[in-house]
Short mmCIF file of C-alpha atoms in Angstrom, two decimals:
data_model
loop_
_atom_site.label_atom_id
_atom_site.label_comp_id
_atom_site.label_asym_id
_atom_site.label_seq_id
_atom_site.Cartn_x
_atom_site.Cartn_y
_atom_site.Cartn_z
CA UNK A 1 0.00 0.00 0.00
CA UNK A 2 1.88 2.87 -0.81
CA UNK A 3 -0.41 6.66 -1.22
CA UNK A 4 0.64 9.31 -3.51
CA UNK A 5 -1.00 11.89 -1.09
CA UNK A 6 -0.22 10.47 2.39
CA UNK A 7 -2.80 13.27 3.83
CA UNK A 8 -6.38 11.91 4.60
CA UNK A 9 -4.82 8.52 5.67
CA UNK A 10 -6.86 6.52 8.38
CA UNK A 11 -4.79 5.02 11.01
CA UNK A 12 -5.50 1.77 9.93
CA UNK A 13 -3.54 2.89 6.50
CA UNK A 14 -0.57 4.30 8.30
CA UNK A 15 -0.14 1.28 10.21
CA UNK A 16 -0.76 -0.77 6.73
CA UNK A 17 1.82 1.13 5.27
CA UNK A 18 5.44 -0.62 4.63
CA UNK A 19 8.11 0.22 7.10
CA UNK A 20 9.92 2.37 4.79
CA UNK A 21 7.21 4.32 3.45
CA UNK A 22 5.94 4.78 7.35
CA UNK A 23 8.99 6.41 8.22
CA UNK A 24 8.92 8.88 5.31
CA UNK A 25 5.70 9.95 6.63
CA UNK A 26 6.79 10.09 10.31
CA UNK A 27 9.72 11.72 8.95
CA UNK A 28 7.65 14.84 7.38
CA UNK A 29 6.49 15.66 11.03
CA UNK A 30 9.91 15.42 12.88
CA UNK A 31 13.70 15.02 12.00
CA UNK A 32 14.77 12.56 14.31
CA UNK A 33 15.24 9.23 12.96
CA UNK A 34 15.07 7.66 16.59
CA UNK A 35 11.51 9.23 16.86
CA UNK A 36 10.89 7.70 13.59
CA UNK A 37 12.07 4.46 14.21
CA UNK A 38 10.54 3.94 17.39
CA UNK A 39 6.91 5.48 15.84
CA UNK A 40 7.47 2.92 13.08
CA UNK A 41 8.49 0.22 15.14
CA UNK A 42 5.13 1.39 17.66
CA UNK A 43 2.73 0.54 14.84
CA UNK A 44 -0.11 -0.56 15.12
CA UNK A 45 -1.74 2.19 16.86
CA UNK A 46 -5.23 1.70 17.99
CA UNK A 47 -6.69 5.32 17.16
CA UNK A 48 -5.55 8.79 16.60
CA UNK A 49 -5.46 9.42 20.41
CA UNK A 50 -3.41 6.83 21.14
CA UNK A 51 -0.75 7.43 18.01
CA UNK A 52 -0.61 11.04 19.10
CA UNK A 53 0.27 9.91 23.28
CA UNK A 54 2.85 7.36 21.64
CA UNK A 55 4.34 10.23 19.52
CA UNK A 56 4.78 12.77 22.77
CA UNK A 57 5.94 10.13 24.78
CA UNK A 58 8.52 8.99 22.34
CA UNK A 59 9.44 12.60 21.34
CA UNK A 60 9.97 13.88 25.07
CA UNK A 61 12.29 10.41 25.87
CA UNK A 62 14.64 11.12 23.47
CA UNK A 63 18.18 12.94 23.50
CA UNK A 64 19.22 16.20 23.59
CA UNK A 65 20.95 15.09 20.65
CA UNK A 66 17.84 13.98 18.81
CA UNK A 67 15.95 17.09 19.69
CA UNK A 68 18.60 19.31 18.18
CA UNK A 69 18.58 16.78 15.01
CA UNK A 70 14.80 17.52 14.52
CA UNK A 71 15.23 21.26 15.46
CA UNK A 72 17.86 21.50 12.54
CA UNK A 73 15.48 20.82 9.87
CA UNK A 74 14.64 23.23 7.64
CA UNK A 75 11.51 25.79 7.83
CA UNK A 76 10.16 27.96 5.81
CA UNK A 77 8.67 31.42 7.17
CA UNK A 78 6.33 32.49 4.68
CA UNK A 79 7.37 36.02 5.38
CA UNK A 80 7.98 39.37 2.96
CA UNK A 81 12.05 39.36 1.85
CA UNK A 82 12.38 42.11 4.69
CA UNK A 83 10.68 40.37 7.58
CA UNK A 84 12.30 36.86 6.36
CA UNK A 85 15.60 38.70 6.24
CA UNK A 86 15.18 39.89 9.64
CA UNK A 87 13.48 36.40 10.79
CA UNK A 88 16.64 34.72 9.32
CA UNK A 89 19.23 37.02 10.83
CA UNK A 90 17.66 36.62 14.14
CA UNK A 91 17.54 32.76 13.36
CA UNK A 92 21.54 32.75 12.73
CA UNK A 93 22.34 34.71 15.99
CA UNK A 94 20.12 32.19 17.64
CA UNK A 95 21.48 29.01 16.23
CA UNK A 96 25.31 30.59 17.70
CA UNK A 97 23.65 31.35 21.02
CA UNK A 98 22.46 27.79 21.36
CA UNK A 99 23.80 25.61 18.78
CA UNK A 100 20.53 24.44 17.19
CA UNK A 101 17.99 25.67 15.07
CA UNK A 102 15.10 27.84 15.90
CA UNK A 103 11.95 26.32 16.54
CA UNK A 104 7.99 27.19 16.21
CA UNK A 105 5.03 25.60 15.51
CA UNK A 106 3.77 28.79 13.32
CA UNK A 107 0.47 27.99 12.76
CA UNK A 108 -2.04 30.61 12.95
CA UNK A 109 1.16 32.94 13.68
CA UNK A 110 2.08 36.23 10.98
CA UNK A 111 5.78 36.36 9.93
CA UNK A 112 5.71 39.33 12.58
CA UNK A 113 4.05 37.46 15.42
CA UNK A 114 7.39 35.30 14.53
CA UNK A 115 9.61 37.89 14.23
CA UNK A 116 8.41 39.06 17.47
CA UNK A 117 8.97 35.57 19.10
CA UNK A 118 12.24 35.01 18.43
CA UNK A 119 13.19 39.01 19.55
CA UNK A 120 11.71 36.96 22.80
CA UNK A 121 13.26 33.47 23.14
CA UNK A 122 16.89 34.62 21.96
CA UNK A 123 16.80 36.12 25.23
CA UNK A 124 16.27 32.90 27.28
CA UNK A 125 19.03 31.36 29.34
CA UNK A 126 20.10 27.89 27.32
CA UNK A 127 18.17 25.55 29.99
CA UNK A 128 14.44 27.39 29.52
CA UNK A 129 15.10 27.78 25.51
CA UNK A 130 15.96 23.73 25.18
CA UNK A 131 12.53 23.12 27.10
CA UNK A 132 10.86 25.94 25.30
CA UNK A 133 11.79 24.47 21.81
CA UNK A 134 11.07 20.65 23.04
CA UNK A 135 7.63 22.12 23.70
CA UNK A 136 7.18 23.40 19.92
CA UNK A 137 8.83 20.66 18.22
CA UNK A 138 6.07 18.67 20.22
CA UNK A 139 3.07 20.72 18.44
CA UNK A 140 4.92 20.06 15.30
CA UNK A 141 4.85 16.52 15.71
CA UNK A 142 1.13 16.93 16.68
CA UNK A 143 -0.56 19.43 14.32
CA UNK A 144 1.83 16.96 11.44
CA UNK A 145 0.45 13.85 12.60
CA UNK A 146 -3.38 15.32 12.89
CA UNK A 147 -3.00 16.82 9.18
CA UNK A 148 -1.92 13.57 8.19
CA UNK A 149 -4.76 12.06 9.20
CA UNK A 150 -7.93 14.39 8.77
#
């Protein structure tokens, strides 16, 4: 069973689906390949609810090292050249302050809510931010898996 459009899947599909072809869809909602192996390898899931407990659980047991894997993965802002430029300068300076990627779940959010966000969190101390951006990768994985399925 493989889907050309992997949105609108049932749970039943996603657990039908071959190993390999799981993981690329696990894989669009975070970067870690220990989260994806272990979703892949947590298959079948019962319901939604019960995918989407298994995904938090999994996501907040891993590394720091994983977490800063899925963090690193690309984003796009969506934003006017002069609020992305100022989005993506901010993003550099914060990547140097704490060695990963920034992080939001942006849904719902205006390049300047963003903007506005990370003029915030670049501010942290190192031990909030990593909890901070755990948090958002977390709604990531979420709002991914939900889309996935509706």
């Amino acid at each position: 069973l493989l889907c050309k459009n992997c949105m609108n899947m049932s749970v039943d599909d996603l657990n039908n689906l071959p190993p390999d072809h799981a993981a690329q869809e696990f894989g669009k909602y975070c970067g870690s390949p220990m989260w994806v192996e272990k979703m892949v390898g947590a298959r079948p899931f019962p319901n939604e609810d019960a995918m989407l407990r298994q995904a938090q659980q999994t996501w907040f047991a891993g590394s720091r090292a994983e977490w800063i894997t899925a963090f690193n993965q690309y984003a796009e802002t969506g934003a006017n050249p002069e609020i992305a430029a100022k989005i993506t300068a901010l993003e550099k300076d914060y990547k140097s302050r704490f060695g990963y990627a920034f992080v939001l779940e942006y849904t719902g959010k205006s390049p300047e809510e963003v903007l506005e966000i990370i003029k915030l969190r670049i501010k942290n101390n190192p031990y909030d931010e990593i909890k901070i951006a755990t948090a958002e990768q977390n709604k990531i994985i979420k709002a991914g898996l939900r889309r996935m399925l509706s």
